[in-house]
Tab-separated table of N, CA and C in Angstrom:
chain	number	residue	atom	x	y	z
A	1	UNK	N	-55.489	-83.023	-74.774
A	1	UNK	CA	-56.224	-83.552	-75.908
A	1	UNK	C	-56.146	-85.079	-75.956
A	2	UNK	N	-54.987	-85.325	-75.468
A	2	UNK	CA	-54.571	-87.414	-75.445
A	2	UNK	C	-55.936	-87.883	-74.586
A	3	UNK	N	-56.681	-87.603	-73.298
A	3	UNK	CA	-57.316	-87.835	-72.545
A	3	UNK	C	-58.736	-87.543	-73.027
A	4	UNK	N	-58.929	-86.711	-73.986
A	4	UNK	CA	-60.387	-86.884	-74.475
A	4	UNK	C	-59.784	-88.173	-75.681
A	5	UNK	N	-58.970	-88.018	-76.249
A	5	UNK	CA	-59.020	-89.029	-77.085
A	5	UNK	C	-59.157	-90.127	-76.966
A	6	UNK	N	-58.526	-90.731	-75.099
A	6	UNK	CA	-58.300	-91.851	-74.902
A	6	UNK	C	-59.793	-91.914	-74.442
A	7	UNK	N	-60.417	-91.207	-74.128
A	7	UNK	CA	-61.673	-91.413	-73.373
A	7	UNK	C	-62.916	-91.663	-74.859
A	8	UNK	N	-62.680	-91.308	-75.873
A	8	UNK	CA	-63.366	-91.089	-76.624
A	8	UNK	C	-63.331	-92.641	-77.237
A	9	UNK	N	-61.947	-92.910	-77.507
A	9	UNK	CA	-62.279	-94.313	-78.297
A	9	UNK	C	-62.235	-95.456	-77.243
A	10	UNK	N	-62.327	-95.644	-75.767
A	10	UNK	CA	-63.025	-96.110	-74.752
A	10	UNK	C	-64.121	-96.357	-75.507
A	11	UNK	N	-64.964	-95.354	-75.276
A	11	UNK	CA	-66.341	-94.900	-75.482
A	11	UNK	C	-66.935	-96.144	-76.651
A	12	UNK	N	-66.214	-95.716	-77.858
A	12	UNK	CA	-66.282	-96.464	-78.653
A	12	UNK	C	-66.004	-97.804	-79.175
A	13	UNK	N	-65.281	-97.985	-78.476
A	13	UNK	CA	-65.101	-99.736	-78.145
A	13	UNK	C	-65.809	-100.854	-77.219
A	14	UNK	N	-66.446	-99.064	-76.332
A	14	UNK	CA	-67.141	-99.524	-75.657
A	14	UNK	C	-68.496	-100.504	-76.204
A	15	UNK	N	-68.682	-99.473	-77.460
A	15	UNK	CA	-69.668	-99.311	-78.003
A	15	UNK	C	-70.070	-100.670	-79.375
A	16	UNK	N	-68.743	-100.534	-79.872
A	16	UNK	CA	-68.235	-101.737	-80.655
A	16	UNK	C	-68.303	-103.447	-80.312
A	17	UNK	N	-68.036	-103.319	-78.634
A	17	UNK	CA	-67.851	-104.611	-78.284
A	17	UNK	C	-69.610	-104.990	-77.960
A	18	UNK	N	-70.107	-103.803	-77.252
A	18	UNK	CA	-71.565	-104.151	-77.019
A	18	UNK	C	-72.538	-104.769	-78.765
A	19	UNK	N	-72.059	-103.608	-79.140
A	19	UNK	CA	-72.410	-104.627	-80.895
A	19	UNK	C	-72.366	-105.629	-81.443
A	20	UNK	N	-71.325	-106.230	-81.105
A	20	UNK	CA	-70.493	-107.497	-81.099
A	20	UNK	C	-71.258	-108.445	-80.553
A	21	UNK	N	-71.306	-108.249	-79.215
A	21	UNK	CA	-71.882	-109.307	-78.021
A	21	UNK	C	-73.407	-109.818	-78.433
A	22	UNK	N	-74.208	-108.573	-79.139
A	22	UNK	CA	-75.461	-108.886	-79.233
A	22	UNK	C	-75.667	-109.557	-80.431
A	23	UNK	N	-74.523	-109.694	-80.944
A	23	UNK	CA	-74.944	-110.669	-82.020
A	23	UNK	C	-75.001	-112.052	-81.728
A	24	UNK	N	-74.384	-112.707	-80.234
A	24	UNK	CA	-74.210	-113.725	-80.007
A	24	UNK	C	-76.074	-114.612	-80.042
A	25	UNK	N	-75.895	-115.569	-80.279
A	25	UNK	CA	-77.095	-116.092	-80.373
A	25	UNK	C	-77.608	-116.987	-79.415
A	26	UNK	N	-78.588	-116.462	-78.497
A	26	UNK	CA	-78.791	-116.384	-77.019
A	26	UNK	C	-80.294	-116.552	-76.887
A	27	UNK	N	-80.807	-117.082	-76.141
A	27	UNK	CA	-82.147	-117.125	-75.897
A	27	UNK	C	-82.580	-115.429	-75.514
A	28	UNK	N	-83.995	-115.261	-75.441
A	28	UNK	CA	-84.290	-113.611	-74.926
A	28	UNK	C	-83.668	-113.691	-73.526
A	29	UNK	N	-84.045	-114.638	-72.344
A	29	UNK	CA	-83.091	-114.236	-71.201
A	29	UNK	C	-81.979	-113.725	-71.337
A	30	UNK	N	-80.918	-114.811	-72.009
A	30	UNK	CA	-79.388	-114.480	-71.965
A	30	UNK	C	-79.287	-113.004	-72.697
A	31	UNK	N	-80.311	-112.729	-74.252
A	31	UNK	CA	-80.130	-111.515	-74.358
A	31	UNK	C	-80.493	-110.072	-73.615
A	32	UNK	N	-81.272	-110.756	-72.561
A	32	UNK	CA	-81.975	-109.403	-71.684
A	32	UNK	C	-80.708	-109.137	-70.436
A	33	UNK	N	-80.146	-109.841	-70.202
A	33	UNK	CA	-79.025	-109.852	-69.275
A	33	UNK	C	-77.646	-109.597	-70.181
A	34	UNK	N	-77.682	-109.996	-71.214
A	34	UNK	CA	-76.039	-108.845	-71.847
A	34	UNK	C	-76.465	-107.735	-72.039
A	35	UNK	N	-77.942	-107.345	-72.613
A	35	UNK	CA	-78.109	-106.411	-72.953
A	35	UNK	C	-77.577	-105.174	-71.595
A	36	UNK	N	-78.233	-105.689	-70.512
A	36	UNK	CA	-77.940	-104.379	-68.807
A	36	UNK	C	-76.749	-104.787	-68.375
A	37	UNK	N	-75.708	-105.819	-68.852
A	37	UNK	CA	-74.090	-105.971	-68.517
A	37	UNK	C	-73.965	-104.962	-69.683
A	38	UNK	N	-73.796	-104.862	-70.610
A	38	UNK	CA	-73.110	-104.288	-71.861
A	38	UNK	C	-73.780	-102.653	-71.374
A	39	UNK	N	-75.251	-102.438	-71.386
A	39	UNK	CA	-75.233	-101.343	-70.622
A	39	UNK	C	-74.718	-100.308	-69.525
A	40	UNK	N	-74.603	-100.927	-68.512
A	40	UNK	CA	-73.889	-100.589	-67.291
A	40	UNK	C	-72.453	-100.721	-67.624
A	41	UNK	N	-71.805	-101.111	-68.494
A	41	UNK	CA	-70.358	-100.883	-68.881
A	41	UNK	C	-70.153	-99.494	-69.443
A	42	UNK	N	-71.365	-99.296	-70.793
A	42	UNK	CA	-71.123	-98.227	-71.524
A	42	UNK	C	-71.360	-97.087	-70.566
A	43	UNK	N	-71.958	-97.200	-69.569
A	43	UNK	CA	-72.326	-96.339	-68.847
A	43	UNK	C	-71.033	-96.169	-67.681
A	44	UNK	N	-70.503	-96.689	-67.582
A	44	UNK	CA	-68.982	-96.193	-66.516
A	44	UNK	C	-68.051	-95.585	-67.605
A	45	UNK	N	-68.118	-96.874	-69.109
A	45	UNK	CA	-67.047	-96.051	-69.752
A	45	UNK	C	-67.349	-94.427	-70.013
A	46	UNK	N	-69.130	-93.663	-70.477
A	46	UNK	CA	-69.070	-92.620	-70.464
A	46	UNK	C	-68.481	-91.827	-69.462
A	47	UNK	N	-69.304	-92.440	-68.419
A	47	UNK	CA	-69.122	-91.192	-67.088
A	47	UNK	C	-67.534	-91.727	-66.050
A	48	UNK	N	-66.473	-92.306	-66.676
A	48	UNK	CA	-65.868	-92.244	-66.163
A	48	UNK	C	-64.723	-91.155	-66.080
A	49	UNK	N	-64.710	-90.492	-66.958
A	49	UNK	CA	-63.769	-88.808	-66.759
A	49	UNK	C	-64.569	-88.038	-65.174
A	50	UNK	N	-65.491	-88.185	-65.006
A	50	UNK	CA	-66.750	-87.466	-64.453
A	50	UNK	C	-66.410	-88.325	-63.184
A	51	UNK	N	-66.110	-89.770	-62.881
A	51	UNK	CA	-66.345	-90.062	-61.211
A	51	UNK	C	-64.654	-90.650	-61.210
A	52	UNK	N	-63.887	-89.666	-62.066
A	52	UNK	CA	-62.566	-89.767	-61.216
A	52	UNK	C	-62.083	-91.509	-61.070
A	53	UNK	N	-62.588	-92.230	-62.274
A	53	UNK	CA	-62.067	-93.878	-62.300
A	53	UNK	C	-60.976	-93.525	-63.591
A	54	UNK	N	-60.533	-92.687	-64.000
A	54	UNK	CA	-59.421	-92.439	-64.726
A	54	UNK	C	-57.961	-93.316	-64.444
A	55	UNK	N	-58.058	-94.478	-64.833
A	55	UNK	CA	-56.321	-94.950	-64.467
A	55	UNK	C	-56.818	-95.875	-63.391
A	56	UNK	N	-57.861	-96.505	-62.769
A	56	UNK	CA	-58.219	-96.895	-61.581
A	56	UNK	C	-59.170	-98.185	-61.846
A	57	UNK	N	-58.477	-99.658	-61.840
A	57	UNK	CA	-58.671	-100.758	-62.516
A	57	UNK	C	-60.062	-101.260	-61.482
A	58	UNK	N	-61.233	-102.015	-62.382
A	58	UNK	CA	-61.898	-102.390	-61.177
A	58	UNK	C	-61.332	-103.165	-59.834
A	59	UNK	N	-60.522	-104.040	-60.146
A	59	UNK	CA	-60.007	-104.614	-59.229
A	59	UNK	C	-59.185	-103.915	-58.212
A	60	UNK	N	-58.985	-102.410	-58.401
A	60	UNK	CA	-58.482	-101.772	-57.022
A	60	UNK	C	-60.027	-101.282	-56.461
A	61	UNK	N	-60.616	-101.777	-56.703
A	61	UNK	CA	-62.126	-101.054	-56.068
A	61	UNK	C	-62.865	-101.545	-55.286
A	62	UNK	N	-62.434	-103.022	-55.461
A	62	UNK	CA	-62.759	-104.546	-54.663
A	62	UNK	C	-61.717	-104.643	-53.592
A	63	UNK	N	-62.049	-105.264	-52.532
A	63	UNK	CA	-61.157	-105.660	-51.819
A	63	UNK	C	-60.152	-107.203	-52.456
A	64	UNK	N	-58.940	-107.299	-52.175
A	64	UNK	CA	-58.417	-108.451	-52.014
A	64	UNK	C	-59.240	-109.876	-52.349
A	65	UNK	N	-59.142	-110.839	-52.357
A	65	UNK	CA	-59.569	-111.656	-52.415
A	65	UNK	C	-59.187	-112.782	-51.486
A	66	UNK	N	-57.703	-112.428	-50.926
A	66	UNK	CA	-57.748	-113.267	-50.414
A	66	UNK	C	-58.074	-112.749	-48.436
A	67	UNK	N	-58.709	-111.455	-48.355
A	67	UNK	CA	-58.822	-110.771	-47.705
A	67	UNK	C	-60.427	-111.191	-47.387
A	68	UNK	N	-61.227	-112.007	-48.438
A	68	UNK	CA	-62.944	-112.187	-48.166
A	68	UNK	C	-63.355	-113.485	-47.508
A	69	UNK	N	-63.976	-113.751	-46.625
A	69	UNK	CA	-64.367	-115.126	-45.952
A	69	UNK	C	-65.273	-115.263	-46.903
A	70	UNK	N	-64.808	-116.961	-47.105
A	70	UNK	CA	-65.001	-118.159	-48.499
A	70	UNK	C	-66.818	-118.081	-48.030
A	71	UNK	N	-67.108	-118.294	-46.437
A	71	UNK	CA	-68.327	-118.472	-46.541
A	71	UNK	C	-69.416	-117.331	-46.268
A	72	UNK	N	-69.040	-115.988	-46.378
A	72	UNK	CA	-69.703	-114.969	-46.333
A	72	UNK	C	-70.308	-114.562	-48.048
A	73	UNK	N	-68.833	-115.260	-48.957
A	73	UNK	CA	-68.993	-114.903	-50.446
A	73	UNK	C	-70.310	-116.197	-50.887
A	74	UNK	N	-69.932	-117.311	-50.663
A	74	UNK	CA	-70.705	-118.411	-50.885
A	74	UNK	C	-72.325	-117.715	-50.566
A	75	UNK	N	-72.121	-117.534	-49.572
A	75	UNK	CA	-73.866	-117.199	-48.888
A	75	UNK	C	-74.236	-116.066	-49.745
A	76	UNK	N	-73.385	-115.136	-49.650
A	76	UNK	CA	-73.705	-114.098	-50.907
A	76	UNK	C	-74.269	-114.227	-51.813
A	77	UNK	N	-73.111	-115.386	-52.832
A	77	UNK	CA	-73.448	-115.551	-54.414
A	77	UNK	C	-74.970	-116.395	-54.339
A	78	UNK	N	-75.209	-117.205	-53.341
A	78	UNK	CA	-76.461	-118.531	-52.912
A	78	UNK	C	-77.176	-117.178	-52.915
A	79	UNK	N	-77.662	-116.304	-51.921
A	79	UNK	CA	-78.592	-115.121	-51.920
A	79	UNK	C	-79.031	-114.642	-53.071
A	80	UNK	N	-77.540	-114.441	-53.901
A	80	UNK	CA	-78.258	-113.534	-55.118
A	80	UNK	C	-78.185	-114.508	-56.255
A	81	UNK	N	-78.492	-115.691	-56.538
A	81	UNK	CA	-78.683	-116.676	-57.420
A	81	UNK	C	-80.426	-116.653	-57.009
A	82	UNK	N	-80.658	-116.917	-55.570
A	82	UNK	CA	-81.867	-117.326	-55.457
A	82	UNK	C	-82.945	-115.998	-55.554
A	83	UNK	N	-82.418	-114.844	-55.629
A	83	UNK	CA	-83.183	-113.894	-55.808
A	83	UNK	C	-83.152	-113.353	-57.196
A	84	UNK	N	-81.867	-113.961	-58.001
A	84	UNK	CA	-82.191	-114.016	-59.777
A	84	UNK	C	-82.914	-114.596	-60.250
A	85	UNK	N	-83.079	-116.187	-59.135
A	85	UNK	CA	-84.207	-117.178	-60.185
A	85	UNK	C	-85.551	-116.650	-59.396
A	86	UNK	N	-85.478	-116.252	-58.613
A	86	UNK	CA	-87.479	-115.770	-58.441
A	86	UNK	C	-87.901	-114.565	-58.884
A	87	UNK	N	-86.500	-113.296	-59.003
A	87	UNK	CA	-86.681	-112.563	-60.040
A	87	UNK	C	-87.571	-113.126	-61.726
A	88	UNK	N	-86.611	-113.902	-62.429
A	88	UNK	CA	-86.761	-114.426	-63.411
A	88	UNK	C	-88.123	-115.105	-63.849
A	89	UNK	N	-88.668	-115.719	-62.383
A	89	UNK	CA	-89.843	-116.656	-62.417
A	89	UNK	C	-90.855	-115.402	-62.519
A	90	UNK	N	-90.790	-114.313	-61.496
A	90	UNK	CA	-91.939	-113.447	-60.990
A	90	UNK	C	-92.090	-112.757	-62.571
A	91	UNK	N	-90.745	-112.499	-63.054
A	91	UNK	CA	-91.103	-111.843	-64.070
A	91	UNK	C	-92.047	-112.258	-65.455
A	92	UNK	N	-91.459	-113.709	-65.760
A	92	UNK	CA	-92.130	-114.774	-66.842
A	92	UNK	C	-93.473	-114.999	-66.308
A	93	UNK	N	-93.870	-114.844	-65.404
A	93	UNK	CA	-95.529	-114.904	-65.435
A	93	UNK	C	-96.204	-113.949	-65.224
A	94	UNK	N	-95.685	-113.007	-64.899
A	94	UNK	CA	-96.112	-111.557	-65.190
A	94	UNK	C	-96.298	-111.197	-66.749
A	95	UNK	N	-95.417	-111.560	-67.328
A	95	UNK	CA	-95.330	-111.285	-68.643
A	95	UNK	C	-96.289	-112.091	-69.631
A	96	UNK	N	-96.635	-113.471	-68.837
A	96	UNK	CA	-97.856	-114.486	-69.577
A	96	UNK	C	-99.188	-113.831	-69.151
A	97	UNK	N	-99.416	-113.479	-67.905
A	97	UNK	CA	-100.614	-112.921	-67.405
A	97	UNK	C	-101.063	-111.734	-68.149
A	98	UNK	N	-99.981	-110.711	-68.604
A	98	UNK	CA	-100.156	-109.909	-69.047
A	98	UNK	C	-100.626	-110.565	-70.834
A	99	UNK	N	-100.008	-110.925	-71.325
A	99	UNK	CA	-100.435	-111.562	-72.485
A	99	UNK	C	-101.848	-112.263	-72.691
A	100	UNK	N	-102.039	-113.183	-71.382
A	100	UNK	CA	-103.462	-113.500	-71.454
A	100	UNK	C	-104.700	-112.526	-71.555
A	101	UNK	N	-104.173	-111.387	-70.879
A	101	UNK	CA	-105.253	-110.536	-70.598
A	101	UNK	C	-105.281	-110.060	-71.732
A	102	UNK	N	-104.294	-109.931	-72.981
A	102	UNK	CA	-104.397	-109.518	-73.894
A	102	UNK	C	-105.281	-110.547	-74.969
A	103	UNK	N	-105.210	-111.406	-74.849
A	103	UNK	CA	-106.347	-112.316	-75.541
A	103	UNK	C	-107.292	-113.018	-74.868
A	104	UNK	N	-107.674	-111.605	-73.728
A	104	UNK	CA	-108.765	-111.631	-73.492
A	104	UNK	C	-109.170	-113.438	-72.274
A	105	UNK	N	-108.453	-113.588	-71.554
A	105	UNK	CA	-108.155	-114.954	-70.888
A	105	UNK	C	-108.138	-114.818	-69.425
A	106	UNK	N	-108.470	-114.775	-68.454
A	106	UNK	CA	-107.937	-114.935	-67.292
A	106	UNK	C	-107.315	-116.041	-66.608
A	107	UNK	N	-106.124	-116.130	-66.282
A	107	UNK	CA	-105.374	-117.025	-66.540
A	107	UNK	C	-104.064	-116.728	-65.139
A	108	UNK	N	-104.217	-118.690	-64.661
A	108	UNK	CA	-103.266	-118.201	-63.625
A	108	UNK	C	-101.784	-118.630	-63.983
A	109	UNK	N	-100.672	-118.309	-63.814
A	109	UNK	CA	-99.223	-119.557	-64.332
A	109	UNK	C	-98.773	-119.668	-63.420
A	110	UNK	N	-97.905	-120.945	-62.868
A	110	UNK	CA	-96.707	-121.369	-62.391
A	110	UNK	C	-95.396	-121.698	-63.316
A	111	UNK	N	-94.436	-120.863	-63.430
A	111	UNK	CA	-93.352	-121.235	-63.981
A	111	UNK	C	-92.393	-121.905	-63.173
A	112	UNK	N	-91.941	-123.162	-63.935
A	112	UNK	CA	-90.637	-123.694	-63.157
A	112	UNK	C	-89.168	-123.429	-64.191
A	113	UNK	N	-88.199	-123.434	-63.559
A	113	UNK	CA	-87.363	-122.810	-63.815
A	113	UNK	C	-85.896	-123.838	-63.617
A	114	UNK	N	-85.570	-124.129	-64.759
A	114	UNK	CA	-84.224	-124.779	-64.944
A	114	UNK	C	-82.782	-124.339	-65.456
A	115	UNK	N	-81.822	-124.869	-64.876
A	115	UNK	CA	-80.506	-123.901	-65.100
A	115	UNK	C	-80.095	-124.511	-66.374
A	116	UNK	N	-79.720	-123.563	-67.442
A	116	UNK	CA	-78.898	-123.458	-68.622
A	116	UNK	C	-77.845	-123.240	-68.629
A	117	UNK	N	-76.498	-124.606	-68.051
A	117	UNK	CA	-75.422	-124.276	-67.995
A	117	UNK	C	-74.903	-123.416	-69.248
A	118	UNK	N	-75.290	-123.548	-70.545
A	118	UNK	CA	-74.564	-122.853	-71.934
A	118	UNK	C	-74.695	-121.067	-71.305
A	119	UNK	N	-75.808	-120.474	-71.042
A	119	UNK	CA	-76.221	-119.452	-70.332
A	119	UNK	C	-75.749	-119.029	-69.237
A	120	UNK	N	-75.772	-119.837	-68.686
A	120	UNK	CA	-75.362	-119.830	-67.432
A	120	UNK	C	-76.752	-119.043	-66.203
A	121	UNK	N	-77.204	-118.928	-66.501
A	121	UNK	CA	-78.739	-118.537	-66.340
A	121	UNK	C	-80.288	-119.834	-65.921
A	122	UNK	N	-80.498	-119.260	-64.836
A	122	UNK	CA	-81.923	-119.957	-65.018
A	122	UNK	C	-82.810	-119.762	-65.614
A	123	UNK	N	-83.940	-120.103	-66.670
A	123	UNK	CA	-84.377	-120.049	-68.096
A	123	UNK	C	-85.882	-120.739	-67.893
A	124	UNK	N	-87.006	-120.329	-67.992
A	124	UNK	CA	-88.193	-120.920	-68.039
A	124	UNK	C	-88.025	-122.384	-68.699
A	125	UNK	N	-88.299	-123.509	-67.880
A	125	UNK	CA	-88.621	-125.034	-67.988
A	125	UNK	C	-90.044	-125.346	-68.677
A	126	UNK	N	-91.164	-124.830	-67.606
A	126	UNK	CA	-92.174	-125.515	-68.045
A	126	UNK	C	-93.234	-124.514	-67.037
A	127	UNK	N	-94.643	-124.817	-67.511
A	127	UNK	CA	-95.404	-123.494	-67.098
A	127	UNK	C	-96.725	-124.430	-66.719
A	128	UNK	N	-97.489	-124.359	-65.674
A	128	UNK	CA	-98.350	-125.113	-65.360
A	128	UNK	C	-99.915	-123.545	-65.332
A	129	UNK	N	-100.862	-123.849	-66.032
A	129	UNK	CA	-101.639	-123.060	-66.604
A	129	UNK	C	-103.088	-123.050	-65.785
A	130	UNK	N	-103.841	-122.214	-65.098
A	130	UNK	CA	-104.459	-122.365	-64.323
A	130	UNK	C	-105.804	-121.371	-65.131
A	131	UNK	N	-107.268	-121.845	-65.409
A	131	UNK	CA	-107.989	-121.478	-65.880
A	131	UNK	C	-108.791	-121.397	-67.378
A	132	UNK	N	-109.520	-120.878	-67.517
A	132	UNK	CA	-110.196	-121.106	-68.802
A	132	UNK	C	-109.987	-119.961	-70.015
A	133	UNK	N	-110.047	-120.723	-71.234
A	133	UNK	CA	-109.643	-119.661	-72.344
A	133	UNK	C	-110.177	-120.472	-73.399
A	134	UNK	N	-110.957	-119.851	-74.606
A	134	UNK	CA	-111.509	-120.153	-75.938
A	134	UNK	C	-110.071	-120.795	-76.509
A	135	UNK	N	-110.357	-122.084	-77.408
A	135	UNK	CA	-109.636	-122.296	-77.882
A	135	UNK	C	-108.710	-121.478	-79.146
A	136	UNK	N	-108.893	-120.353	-79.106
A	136	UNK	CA	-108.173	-119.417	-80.225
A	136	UNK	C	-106.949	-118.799	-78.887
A	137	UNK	N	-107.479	-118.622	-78.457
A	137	UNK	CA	-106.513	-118.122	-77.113
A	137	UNK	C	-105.584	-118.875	-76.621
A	138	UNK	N	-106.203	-120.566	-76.416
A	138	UNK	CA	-105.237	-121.155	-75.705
A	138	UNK	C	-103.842	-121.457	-76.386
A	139	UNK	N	-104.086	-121.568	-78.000
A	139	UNK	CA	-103.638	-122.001	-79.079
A	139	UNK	C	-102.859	-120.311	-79.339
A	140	UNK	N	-103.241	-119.600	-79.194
A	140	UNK	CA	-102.164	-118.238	-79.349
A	140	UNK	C	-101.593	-117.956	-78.010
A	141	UNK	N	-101.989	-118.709	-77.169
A	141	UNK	CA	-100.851	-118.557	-75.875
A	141	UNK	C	-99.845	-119.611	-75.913
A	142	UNK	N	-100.219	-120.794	-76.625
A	142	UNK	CA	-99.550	-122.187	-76.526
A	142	UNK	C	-98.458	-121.630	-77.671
A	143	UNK	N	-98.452	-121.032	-78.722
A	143	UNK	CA	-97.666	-120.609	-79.342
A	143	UNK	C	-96.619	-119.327	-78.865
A	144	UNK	N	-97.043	-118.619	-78.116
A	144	UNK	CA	-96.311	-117.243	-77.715
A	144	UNK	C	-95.388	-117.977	-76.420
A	145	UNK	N	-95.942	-119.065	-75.537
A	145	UNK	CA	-94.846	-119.771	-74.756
A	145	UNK	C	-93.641	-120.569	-75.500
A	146	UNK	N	-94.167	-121.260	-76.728
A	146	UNK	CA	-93.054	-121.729	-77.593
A	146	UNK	C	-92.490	-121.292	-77.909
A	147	UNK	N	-92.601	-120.061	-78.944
A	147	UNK	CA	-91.935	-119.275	-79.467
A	147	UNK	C	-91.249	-118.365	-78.900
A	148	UNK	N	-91.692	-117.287	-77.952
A	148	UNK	CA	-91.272	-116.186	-77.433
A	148	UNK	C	-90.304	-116.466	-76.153
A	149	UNK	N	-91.342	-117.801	-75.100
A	149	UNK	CA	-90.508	-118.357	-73.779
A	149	UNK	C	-89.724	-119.059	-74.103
A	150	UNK	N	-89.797	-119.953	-74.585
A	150	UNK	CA	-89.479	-121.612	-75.450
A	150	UNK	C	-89.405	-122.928	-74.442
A	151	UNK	N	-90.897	-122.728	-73.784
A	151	UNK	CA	-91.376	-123.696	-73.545
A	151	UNK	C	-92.197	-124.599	-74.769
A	152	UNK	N	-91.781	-125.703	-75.027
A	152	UNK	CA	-92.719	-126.207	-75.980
A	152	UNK	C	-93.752	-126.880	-75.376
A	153	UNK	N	-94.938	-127.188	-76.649
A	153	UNK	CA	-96.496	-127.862	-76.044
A	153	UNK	C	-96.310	-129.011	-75.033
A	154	UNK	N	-95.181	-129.510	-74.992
A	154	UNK	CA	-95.228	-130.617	-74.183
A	154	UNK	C	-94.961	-130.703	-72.512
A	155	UNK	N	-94.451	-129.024	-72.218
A	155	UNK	CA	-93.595	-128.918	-71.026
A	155	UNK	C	-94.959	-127.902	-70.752
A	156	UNK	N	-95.971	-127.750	-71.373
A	156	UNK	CA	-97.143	-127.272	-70.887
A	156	UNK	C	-98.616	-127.502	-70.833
A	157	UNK	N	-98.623	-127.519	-69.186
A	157	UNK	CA	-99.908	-127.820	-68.245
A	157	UNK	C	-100.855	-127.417	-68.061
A	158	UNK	N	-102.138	-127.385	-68.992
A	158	UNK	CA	-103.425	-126.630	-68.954
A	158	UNK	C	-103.976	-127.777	-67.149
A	159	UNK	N	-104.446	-126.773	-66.183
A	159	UNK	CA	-105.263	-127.200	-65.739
A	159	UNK	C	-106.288	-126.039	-65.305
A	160	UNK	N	-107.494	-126.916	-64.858
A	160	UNK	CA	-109.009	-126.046	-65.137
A	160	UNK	C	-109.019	-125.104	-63.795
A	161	UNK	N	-110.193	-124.431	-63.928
A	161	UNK	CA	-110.029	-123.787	-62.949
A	161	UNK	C	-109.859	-123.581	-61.168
């Protein structure tokens, strides 16, 4: 009975701390990225009775550290930094394109992308805008990049078609 118990208020602390975290006050990136860390936690703490990590610290799961070549990890972390920030980019103009089409716009973007040491995250900079749109559109897209991306009017580049 100790072992569902201990597993149970796991669970729930699990659950507690993810509550916690999202209150931190974070741009939507930083919150879209605690949100699938805090996820993928609650999700080992459930299913960990189930894959036998009972008593079994992450750090026995990893190798050593001092067992990893400095420049295999380097190239690593460089790999998957540069495939977070074009992740990040592919996604933010996917997400404007899609919006344009919603007010009716065809519309091309380039997002550039600057690091937010507070975040620690690369974070939409500035958006260079390719094509034509009624001014009710451009003006409800110029607002949904401020507000929603937080690029403001000034870090954005209407050019024609």
């Amino acid at each position: 009975m100790t072992a569902i118990k201990s597993w149970l208020l796991s669970v729930v602390a699990c659950g507690f701390l993810t509550a916690l975290a999202q209150t931190l006050p974070l741009n939507r990136t930083g919150k879209r990225s605690l949100t699938l860390v805090c996820g993928c936690l609650t999700v080992l703490a459930v299913l960990r009775p189930l894959l036998g990590l009972r008593g079994i610290a992450l750090r026995d799961l990893l190798p050593p550290p001092e067992t990893a070549d400095p420049a295999a990890v380097a190239s690593a972390q460089a790999e998957n930094e540069a495939l977070l920030r074009e992740l990040i980019r592919s996604q933010t103009e996917e997400l404007l394109t899609g919006r344009a089409r919603q007010l009716g716009a065809e519309l091309s973007f380039r997002v550039e992308l600057r690091r937010d040491e507070a975040a620690g995250l690369d974070v939409p900079w500035s958006v260079e805008i390719r094509g034509t749109a009624d001014e009710d559109s451009r003006s409800a897209l110029a607002a949904f990049l401020r507000d929603e991306i937080g690029i403001p009017p000034e870090r954005q580049r209407w050019v024609g078609p």
